[in-house]
Amino acid sequence: MAYSNFTLETVQKEFQLETVRSIGIFSDLEPMVPSELLTIILKKKVPVAAAIGTEKARSELIVANVLFELLEQFDHRISFFSGIDFNVDVEKGLTGVADFLVSLSPEQFYLQAPVIILVEAKKEDPKFGLGQCVAEMLAAQRFNADKGNDISRIYGAATTGTEWQFLKLEEKCLHIDMTIYQIAECDRILGILSSMVEQKA
């Protein structure tokens, strides 16, 4: 089994997660104003990514740019990775490639703990990425603990690039925000991601 084989149902059962579904649990967070460059990039690239419609196009043209903006806003005190092997526990199926992940370490040449945010990109509805994203969040929890750099919360996002849905994992309690955030609200998305880095969400 690998991350991509998990559905929300199977990951909840396999890892005995208590799941809390709420509306707008991240909605009251302070927005982060995007740079002028990101605003221009998204204005140009979002229509193209939507027209192409593939997961790869959405990842490259939208998601990567949003996460690079996060990196810039934090003055490269964090790192983000795209499409890397994240093999943590073969027996539990916590293996495979993570679309995107963010670490609180500034090391950009290799992944260091603690991993804080996992982002799973899908070409259609974000809900199709929830199971895979949660499995990767659980892997991050174990990765951080194994490296002796444990943190209390791991965050996740399932996204089509244009739509974002956010999650939070505290021990075995999984919180799912039922609100779908649109890329037109990029300041809100960046604010949520920023609060995750700062462990405020």
PDB file of C-alpha atoms in Angstrom:
ATOM      1  CA  MET A   1       0.000   0.000   0.000  1.00  0.00           C
ATOM      2  CA  ALA A   2       1.098   3.590  -0.601  1.00  0.00           C
ATOM      3  CA  TYR A   3      -0.263   7.078   0.123  1.00  0.00           C
ATOM      4  CA  SER A   4      -2.194   7.105  -3.133  1.00  0.00           C
ATOM      5  CA  ASN A   5      -4.125   3.978  -2.124  1.00  0.00           C
ATOM      6  CA  PHE A   6      -5.641   5.534   0.980  1.00  0.00           C
ATOM      7  CA  THR A   7      -9.138   6.959   1.003  1.00  0.00           C
ATOM      8  CA  LEU A   8     -10.394   9.060   3.885  1.00  0.00           C
ATOM      9  CA  GLU A   9     -12.366   6.043   5.105  1.00  0.00           C
ATOM     10  CA  THR A  10      -9.445   3.601   4.993  1.00  0.00           C
ATOM     11  CA  VAL A  11      -6.941   5.943   6.629  1.00  0.00           C
ATOM     12  CA  GLN A  12      -9.395   6.717   9.451  1.00  0.00           C
ATOM     13  CA  LYS A  13      -9.960   3.009  10.123  1.00  0.00           C
ATOM     14  CA  GLU A  14      -6.340   1.918   9.712  1.00  0.00           C
ATOM     15  CA  PHE A  15      -4.970   4.524  12.105  1.00  0.00           C
ATOM     16  CA  GLN A  16      -8.049   4.805  14.384  1.00  0.00           C
ATOM     17  CA  LEU A  17      -8.429   8.535  13.973  1.00  0.00           C
ATOM     18  CA  GLU A  18     -11.064  10.581  15.724  1.00  0.00           C
ATOM     19  CA  THR A  19     -12.369  12.963  13.072  1.00  0.00           C
ATOM     20  CA  VAL A  20     -13.925  16.358  13.701  1.00  0.00           C
ATOM     21  CA  ARG A  21     -15.585  18.126  10.784  1.00  0.00           C
ATOM     22  CA  SER A  22     -16.154  21.853  11.194  1.00  0.00           C
ATOM     23  CA  ILE A  23     -17.026  24.795   9.001  1.00  0.00           C
ATOM     24  CA  GLY A  24     -14.506  27.614   8.784  1.00  0.00           C
ATOM     25  CA  ILE A  25     -12.027  26.518  11.470  1.00  0.00           C
ATOM     26  CA  PHE A  26      -9.341  28.464   9.599  1.00  0.00           C
ATOM     27  CA  SER A  27     -11.576  31.305   8.397  1.00  0.00           C
ATOM     28  CA  ASP A  28     -10.857  33.794  11.199  1.00  0.00           C
ATOM     29  CA  LEU A  29      -7.114  33.865  10.604  1.00  0.00           C
ATOM     30  CA  GLU A  30      -5.381  37.033   9.472  1.00  0.00           C
ATOM     31  CA  PRO A  31      -4.994  37.166   5.673  1.00  0.00           C
ATOM     32  CA  MET A  32      -1.528  37.610   4.185  1.00  0.00           C
ATOM     33  CA  VAL A  33      -1.272  40.092   1.343  1.00  0.00           C
ATOM     34  CA  PRO A  34       0.305  38.396  -1.683  1.00  0.00           C
ATOM     35  CA  SER A  35       3.184  40.071  -3.450  1.00  0.00           C
ATOM     36  CA  GLU A  36       2.504  41.959  -6.641  1.00  0.00           C
ATOM     37  CA  LEU A  37       4.485  39.290  -8.477  1.00  0.00           C
ATOM     38  CA  LEU A  38       2.274  36.444  -7.241  1.00  0.00           C
ATOM     39  CA  THR A  39      -0.851  38.414  -8.108  1.00  0.00           C
ATOM     40  CA  ILE A  40       0.415  38.853 -11.674  1.00  0.00           C
ATOM     41  CA  ILE A  41       1.519  35.205 -11.927  1.00  0.00           C
ATOM     42  CA  LEU A  42      -1.843  33.858 -10.794  1.00  0.00           C
ATOM     43  CA  LYS A  43      -3.757  36.210 -13.080  1.00  0.00           C
ATOM     44  CA  LYS A  44      -1.798  34.807 -16.031  1.00  0.00           C
ATOM     45  CA  LYS A  45      -1.451  31.168 -15.033  1.00  0.00           C
ATOM     46  CA  VAL A  46      -4.729  30.179 -13.328  1.00  0.00           C
ATOM     47  CA  PRO A  47      -6.786  30.328 -16.571  1.00  0.00           C
ATOM     48  CA  VAL A  48      -4.142  28.294 -18.415  1.00  0.00           C
ATOM     49  CA  ALA A  49      -3.953  25.675 -15.651  1.00  0.00           C
ATOM     50  CA  ALA A  50      -7.742  25.437 -15.536  1.00  0.00           C
ATOM     51  CA  ALA A  51      -7.927  25.028 -19.312  1.00  0.00           C
ATOM     52  CA  ILE A  52      -5.276  22.293 -19.401  1.00  0.00           C
ATOM     53  CA  GLY A  53      -7.033  20.654 -16.472  1.00  0.00           C
ATOM     54  CA  THR A  54      -4.324  18.147 -15.497  1.00  0.00           C
ATOM     55  CA  GLU A  55      -2.986  17.645 -11.984  1.00  0.00           C
ATOM     56  CA  LYS A  56       0.536  18.403 -13.234  1.00  0.00           C
ATOM     57  CA  ALA A  57      -0.454  21.723 -14.808  1.00  0.00           C
ATOM     58  CA  ARG A  58      -2.359  22.814 -11.711  1.00  0.00           C
ATOM     59  CA  SER A  59       0.578  21.807  -9.488  1.00  0.00           C
ATOM     60  CA  GLU A  60       3.209  23.594 -11.554  1.00  0.00           C
ATOM     61  CA  LEU A  61       1.289  26.709 -12.529  1.00  0.00           C
ATOM     62  CA  ILE A  62      -0.648  27.403  -9.320  1.00  0.00           C
ATOM     63  CA  VAL A  63       0.307  25.375  -6.228  1.00  0.00           C
ATOM     64  CA  ALA A  64       4.089  25.683  -6.606  1.00  0.00           C
ATOM     65  CA  ASN A  65       3.786  29.449  -7.015  1.00  0.00           C
ATOM     66  CA  VAL A  66       1.629  29.826  -3.891  1.00  0.00           C
ATOM     67  CA  LEU A  67       4.079  27.769  -1.817  1.00  0.00           C
ATOM     68  CA  PHE A  68       7.069  29.661  -3.211  1.00  0.00           C
ATOM     69  CA  GLU A  69       5.346  32.865  -2.109  1.00  0.00           C
ATOM     70  CA  LEU A  70       5.076  31.373   1.394  1.00  0.00           C
ATOM     71  CA  LEU A  71       8.811  30.623   1.290  1.00  0.00           C
ATOM     72  CA  GLU A  72       9.535  34.206   0.264  1.00  0.00           C
ATOM     73  CA  GLN A  73       7.210  35.699   2.883  1.00  0.00           C
ATOM     74  CA  PHE A  74       9.149  33.794   5.551  1.00  0.00           C
ATOM     75  CA  ASP A  75      12.461  34.953   4.082  1.00  0.00           C
ATOM     76  CA  HIS A  76      13.547  31.341   3.360  1.00  0.00           C
ATOM     77  CA  ARG A  77      13.499  30.415   7.067  1.00  0.00           C
ATOM     78  CA  ILE A  78      11.397  27.442   5.940  1.00  0.00           C
ATOM     79  CA  SER A  79      11.796  25.062   2.998  1.00  0.00           C
ATOM     80  CA  PHE A  80       9.398  23.429   0.596  1.00  0.00           C
ATOM     81  CA  PHE A  81       9.775  20.359  -1.585  1.00  0.00           C
ATOM     82  CA  SER A  82       7.888  19.081  -4.607  1.00  0.00           C
ATOM     83  CA  GLY A  83       7.520  15.489  -5.781  1.00  0.00           C
ATOM     84  CA  ILE A  84      10.010  13.867  -3.404  1.00  0.00           C
ATOM     85  CA  ASP A  85       9.997  10.322  -2.046  1.00  0.00           C
ATOM     86  CA  PHE A  86       8.652  10.334   1.499  1.00  0.00           C
ATOM     87  CA  ASN A  87       9.019   6.730   2.656  1.00  0.00           C
ATOM     88  CA  VAL A  88       8.419   6.509   6.396  1.00  0.00           C
ATOM     89  CA  ASP A  89       6.740   3.181   7.289  1.00  0.00           C
ATOM     90  CA  VAL A  90       6.477   0.486   4.620  1.00  0.00           C
ATOM     91  CA  GLU A  91       4.461  -1.906   6.816  1.00  0.00           C
ATOM     92  CA  LYS A  92       1.776   0.721   7.421  1.00  0.00           C
ATOM     93  CA  GLY A  93       1.726   1.860   3.794  1.00  0.00           C
ATOM     94  CA  LEU A  94       3.212   5.257   4.593  1.00  0.00           C
ATOM     95  CA  THR A  95       5.323   5.346   1.455  1.00  0.00           C
ATOM     96  CA  GLY A  96       5.306   7.121  -1.855  1.00  0.00           C
ATOM     97  CA  VAL A  97       5.795  10.552  -3.340  1.00  0.00           C
ATOM     98  CA  ALA A  98       4.545  13.687  -1.601  1.00  0.00           C
ATOM     99  CA  ASP A  99       3.251  16.296  -4.035  1.00  0.00           C
ATOM    100  CA  PHE A 100       4.414  19.161  -1.821  1.00  0.00           C
ATOM    101  CA  LEU A 101       5.631  19.450   1.735  1.00  0.00           C
ATOM    102  CA  VAL A 102       6.853  22.301   3.896  1.00  0.00           C
ATOM    103  CA  SER A 103       9.476  21.964   6.615  1.00  0.00           C
ATOM    104  CA  LEU A 104      10.245  24.397   9.412  1.00  0.00           C
ATOM    105  CA  SER A 105      13.925  23.858   8.624  1.00  0.00           C
ATOM    106  CA  PRO A 106      15.585  26.293   6.187  1.00  0.00           C
ATOM    107  CA  GLU A 107      17.612  23.414   4.669  1.00  0.00           C
ATOM    108  CA  GLN A 108      16.642  23.237   1.005  1.00  0.00           C
ATOM    109  CA  PHE A 109      19.052  20.573  -0.291  1.00  0.00           C
ATOM    110  CA  TYR A 110      17.465  17.716   1.667  1.00  0.00           C
ATOM    111  CA  LEU A 111      14.446  17.187   3.895  1.00  0.00           C
ATOM    112  CA  GLN A 112      14.887  17.918   7.584  1.00  0.00           C
ATOM    113  CA  ALA A 113      12.375  17.644  10.420  1.00  0.00           C
ATOM    114  CA  PRO A 114      10.033  19.035  11.412  1.00  0.00           C
ATOM    115  CA  VAL A 115       7.716  18.635   8.462  1.00  0.00           C
ATOM    116  CA  ILE A 116       4.722  20.873   9.114  1.00  0.00           C
ATOM    117  CA  ILE A 117       2.476  21.012   6.010  1.00  0.00           C
ATOM    118  CA  LEU A 118       1.564  18.409   3.372  1.00  0.00           C
ATOM    119  CA  VAL A 119      -0.185  19.548   0.202  1.00  0.00           C
ATOM    120  CA  GLU A 120      -1.867  17.025  -2.084  1.00  0.00           C
ATOM    121  CA  ALA A 121      -2.846  18.240  -5.543  1.00  0.00           C
ATOM    122  CA  LYS A 122      -5.786  16.807  -7.492  1.00  0.00           C
ATOM    123  CA  LYS A 123      -7.199  17.788 -10.857  1.00  0.00           C
ATOM    124  CA  GLU A 124     -10.823  17.703  -9.717  1.00  0.00           C
ATOM    125  CA  ASP A 125     -12.555  17.922  -6.322  1.00  0.00           C
ATOM    126  CA  PRO A 126     -10.188  18.471  -3.343  1.00  0.00           C
ATOM    127  CA  LYS A 127     -12.043  15.759  -1.380  1.00  0.00           C
ATOM    128  CA  PHE A 128     -10.449  13.118  -3.627  1.00  0.00           C
ATOM    129  CA  GLY A 129      -7.080  14.036  -2.108  1.00  0.00           C
ATOM    130  CA  LEU A 130      -8.113  13.967   1.556  1.00  0.00           C
ATOM    131  CA  GLY A 131      -7.239  10.315   2.297  1.00  0.00           C
ATOM    132  CA  GLN A 132      -3.843  10.558   0.656  1.00  0.00           C
ATOM    133  CA  CYS A 133      -3.120  13.874   2.372  1.00  0.00           C
ATOM    134  CA  VAL A 134      -4.027  12.488   5.815  1.00  0.00           C
ATOM    135  CA  ALA A 135      -1.763   9.462   5.249  1.00  0.00           C
ATOM    136  CA  GLU A 136       1.100  11.841   4.426  1.00  0.00           C
ATOM    137  CA  MET A 137       0.316  13.913   7.536  1.00  0.00           C
ATOM    138  CA  LEU A 138       0.543  10.751   9.655  1.00  0.00           C
ATOM    139  CA  ALA A 139       3.863   9.959   7.985  1.00  0.00           C
ATOM    140  CA  ALA A 140       5.110  13.459   8.845  1.00  0.00           C
ATOM    141  CA  GLN A 141       4.083  12.917  12.455  1.00  0.00           C
ATOM    142  CA  ARG A 142       6.214   9.756  12.576  1.00  0.00           C
ATOM    143  CA  PHE A 143       9.075  11.274  10.592  1.00  0.00           C
ATOM    144  CA  ASN A 144       9.320  14.188  13.019  1.00  0.00           C
ATOM    145  CA  ALA A 145       9.176  11.893  16.068  1.00  0.00           C
ATOM    146  CA  ASP A 146      11.845   9.586  14.619  1.00  0.00           C
ATOM    147  CA  LYS A 147      14.106  12.585  14.046  1.00  0.00           C
ATOM    148  CA  GLY A 148      13.563  13.809  17.608  1.00  0.00           C
ATOM    149  CA  ASN A 149      11.930  16.999  16.360  1.00  0.00           C
ATOM    150  CA  ASP A 150       8.286  16.401  17.198  1.00  0.00           C
ATOM    151  CA  ILE A 151       5.670  19.159  16.998  1.00  0.00           C
ATOM    152  CA  SER A 152       2.131  19.175  18.317  1.00  0.00           C
ATOM    153  CA  ARG A 153       0.302  19.802  15.038  1.00  0.00           C
ATOM    154  CA  ILE A 154       0.661  18.668  11.442  1.00  0.00           C
ATOM    155  CA  TYR A 155      -1.320  20.442   8.749  1.00  0.00           C
ATOM    156  CA  GLY A 156      -2.525  19.437   5.335  1.00  0.00           C
ATOM    157  CA  ALA A 157      -4.241  20.789   2.263  1.00  0.00           C
ATOM    158  CA  ALA A 158      -6.005  19.022  -0.557  1.00  0.00           C
ATOM    159  CA  THR A 159      -6.204  21.290  -3.557  1.00  0.00           C
ATOM    160  CA  THR A 160      -7.045  21.542  -7.220  1.00  0.00           C
ATOM    161  CA  GLY A 161      -4.979  24.708  -7.304  1.00  0.00           C
ATOM    162  CA  THR A 162      -8.131  26.779  -7.664  1.00  0.00           C
ATOM    163  CA  GLU A 163      -9.873  25.206  -4.638  1.00  0.00           C
ATOM    164  CA  TRP A 164      -8.189  24.497  -1.284  1.00  0.00           C
ATOM    165  CA  GLN A 165      -9.425  22.439   1.670  1.00  0.00           C
ATOM    166  CA  PHE A 166      -7.422  22.399   4.919  1.00  0.00           C
ATOM    167  CA  LEU A 167      -6.819  19.828   7.675  1.00  0.00           C
ATOM    168  CA  LYS A 168      -5.124  19.653  11.055  1.00  0.00           C
ATOM    169  CA  LEU A 169      -3.806  16.573  12.886  1.00  0.00           C
ATOM    170  CA  GLU A 170      -3.176  16.624  16.643  1.00  0.00           C
ATOM    171  CA  GLU A 171      -2.046  13.193  17.869  1.00  0.00           C
ATOM    172  CA  LYS A 172      -4.962  10.986  16.719  1.00  0.00           C
ATOM    173  CA  CYS A 173      -7.504  13.773  16.301  1.00  0.00           C
ATOM    174  CA  LEU A 174      -8.079  14.878  12.714  1.00  0.00           C
ATOM    175  CA  HIS A 175      -9.811  18.196  12.080  1.00  0.00           C
ATOM    176  CA  ILE A 176     -11.265  18.786   8.613  1.00  0.00           C
ATOM    177  CA  ASP A 177     -12.355  22.269   7.596  1.00  0.00           C
ATOM    178  CA  MET A 178     -15.438  21.792   5.422  1.00  0.00           C
ATOM    179  CA  THR A 179     -14.959  25.251   3.898  1.00  0.00           C
ATOM    180  CA  ILE A 180     -13.497  25.328   0.399  1.00  0.00           C
ATOM    181  CA  TYR A 181     -11.230  28.332  -0.177  1.00  0.00           C
ATOM    182  CA  GLN A 182     -10.918  29.726  -3.707  1.00  0.00           C
ATOM    183  CA  ILE A 183      -7.642  30.885  -5.276  1.00  0.00           C
ATOM    184  CA  ALA A 184      -9.345  34.262  -5.827  1.00  0.00           C
ATOM    185  CA  GLU A 185      -9.007  34.521  -2.025  1.00  0.00           C
ATOM    186  CA  CYS A 186      -5.262  34.009  -2.265  1.00  0.00           C
ATOM    187  CA  ASP A 187      -4.666  36.313   0.700  1.00  0.00           C
ATOM    188  CA  ARG A 188      -6.805  34.046   2.877  1.00  0.00           C
ATOM    189  CA  ILE A 189      -5.038  30.909   1.636  1.00  0.00           C
ATOM    190  CA  LEU A 190      -1.644  32.471   2.333  1.00  0.00           C
ATOM    191  CA  GLY A 191      -2.862  33.598   5.751  1.00  0.00           C
ATOM    192  CA  ILE A 192      -3.903  30.050   6.616  1.00  0.00           C
ATOM    193  CA  LEU A 193      -0.600  28.593   5.382  1.00  0.00           C
ATOM    194  CA  SER A 194       1.303  31.262   7.305  1.00  0.00           C
ATOM    195  CA  SER A 195      -0.567  30.469  10.524  1.00  0.00           C
ATOM    196  CA  MET A 196       0.306  26.807  10.021  1.00  0.00           C
ATOM    197  CA  VAL A 197       3.991  27.617   9.793  1.00  0.00           C
ATOM    198  CA  GLU A 198       3.668  29.662  12.973  1.00  0.00           C
ATOM    199  CA  GLN A 199       1.616  26.880  14.665  1.00  0.00           C
ATOM    200  CA  LYS A 200      -1.211  29.339  15.360  1.00  0.00           C
ATOM    201  CA  ALA A 201      -3.993  27.566  13.477  1.00  0.00           C
TER     202      ALA A 201
END
